CSV table of C-alpha atoms in Angstrom, one decimal:
chain,number,residue,atom,x,y,z
A,11,SER,CA,218.7,152.4,184.2
A,12,VAL,CA,220.7,151.9,181.3
A,13,PRO,CA,224.5,151.2,180.9
A,14,VAL,CA,227.3,152.7,179.2
A,15,SER,CA,230.4,150.7,178.7
A,16,CYS,CA,234.0,152.0,176.8
A,17,PHE,CA,235.4,148.9,175.7
A,18,PRO,CA,239.1,149.0,174.9
A,19,ALA,CA,239.1,147.0,171.4
A,20,VAL,CA,242.3,145.3,172.1
A,21,ALA,CA,240.0,142.5,173.4
A,22,LEU,CA,238.2,142.4,170.0
A,23,HIS,CA,239.6,140.5,167.1
A,24,ARG,CA,237.8,142.9,164.4
A,25,CYS,CA,234.9,145.2,163.7
A,26,ARG,CA,231.3,144.4,165.3
A,27,CYS,CA,229.9,146.6,163.1
A,28,LEU,CA,229.2,146.1,159.4
A,29,ARG,CA,226.9,148.6,158.9
A,30,THR,CA,225.2,151.9,161.4
A,31,VAL,CA,222.5,153.4,161.2
A,32,SER,CA,222.1,157.3,161.0
A,33,HIS,CA,218.2,157.5,162.5
A,34,ARG,CA,217.8,158.4,166.3
A,35,VAL,CA,216.9,155.4,168.6
A,36,PRO,CA,214.5,156.5,171.6
A,37,ALA,CA,215.6,156.7,174.6
A,38,ARG,CA,213.1,154.7,175.7
A,39,VAL,CA,213.7,151.7,173.8
A,40,VAL,CA,217.6,151.8,175.2
A,41,LYS,CA,219.0,149.2,177.7
A,42,LYS,CA,222.4,149.3,177.4
A,43,ILE,CA,225.0,151.4,175.0
A,44,GLU,CA,228.7,150.3,174.6
A,45,VAL,CA,231.2,152.5,172.8
A,46,THR,CA,234.7,150.6,171.9
A,47,PRO,CA,237.4,153.2,170.4
A,48,ALA,CA,238.8,153.0,167.3
A,49,SER,CA,242.4,150.3,167.4
A,50,GLY,CA,244.5,148.1,165.8
A,51,HIS,CA,241.9,145.4,165.9
A,52,CYS,CA,238.9,148.0,164.3
A,53,ARG,CA,240.0,151.6,162.5
A,54,ARG,CA,237.0,153.2,163.6
A,55,THR,CA,234.9,154.1,167.0
A,56,GLU,CA,231.9,151.6,167.2
A,57,ILE,CA,228.4,152.7,168.9
A,58,LEU,CA,226.7,149.4,169.3
A,59,ILE,CA,222.9,150.4,171.6
A,60,LEU,CA,221.6,147.0,172.7
A,61,LYS,CA,217.1,147.5,173.0
A,62,LYS,CA,215.1,146.6,175.3
A,63,SER,CA,213.6,144.4,173.0
A,64,GLY,CA,216.9,142.6,172.4
A,65,SER,CA,218.2,144.0,169.4
A,66,THR,CA,221.3,145.5,168.4
A,67,VAL,CA,221.7,148.9,166.4
A,68,CYS,CA,224.7,150.4,165.4
A,69,VAL,CA,225.3,153.5,165.5
A,70,ASP,CA,227.1,156.0,163.5
A,71,PRO,CA,229.8,157.9,165.3
A,72,ASP,CA,229.1,161.1,163.2
A,73,ALA,CA,225.1,160.9,163.7
A,74,LYS,CA,224.3,164.3,165.3
A,75,TRP,CA,221.4,163.0,167.6
A,76,PHE,CA,223.9,160.6,169.7
A,77,PRO,CA,224.9,163.1,171.9
A,78,GLU,CA,221.7,164.7,173.0
A,79,LEU,CA,219.9,161.0,173.6
A,80,LEU,CA,223.1,160.3,175.8
A,81,ASN,CA,222.6,163.5,177.5
A,82,ALA,CA,218.7,163.0,178.4
A,83,LEU,CA,219.7,159.4,179.6
A,84,GLN,CA,222.3,161.1,181.8
A,85,LYS,CA,219.7,164.0,183.0
A,86,LYS,CA,216.9,160.8,183.9
A,87,ASN,CA,219.6,158.8,185.1
A,88,ALA,CA,220.7,162.0,187.3
A,89,THR,CA,216.7,162.4,188.3
A,90,PHE,CA,216.1,158.7,189.2
A,91,ASN,CA,219.9,158.2,191.4
A,92,SER,CA,219.7,161.8,192.2
A,93,THR,CA,221.1,160.3,196.4
A,94,ALA,CA,223.6,157.9,194.4
A,95,SER,CA,227.4,157.8,194.6
A,96,PRO,CA,229.2,158.0,191.1
A,97,PRO,CA,230.1,155.2,189.4
A,98,THR,CA,234.0,154.0,190.4
A,99,SER,CA,234.0,151.2,186.9
A,100,SER,CA,233.3,152.3,182.9
A,101,ALA,CA,229.9,150.8,183.2
A,102,THR,CA,227.2,154.2,184.3
A,103,ASP,CA,223.9,153.0,184.6
A,104,PHE,CA,221.2,155.2,183.4
């Protein structure tokens, strides 16, 4: 399962992504996804994907494939956890 977290940028003092990629990241390598909304500390939305290999990739928020990746992971999670109750925190396990 893959957790998705949304962190307010107030806890951060600067942008975490110096550069982003626009190439597709396969769902099978995703361990965790973090989405940080734009704020006073970083003016852009940041999407970080932690891979199962341990490396982190910053994804371009405008990447057309990213919503498809989220949908695929959510469908996989729904099949895997069909009897689980909805999560109550901002982190979602896939």
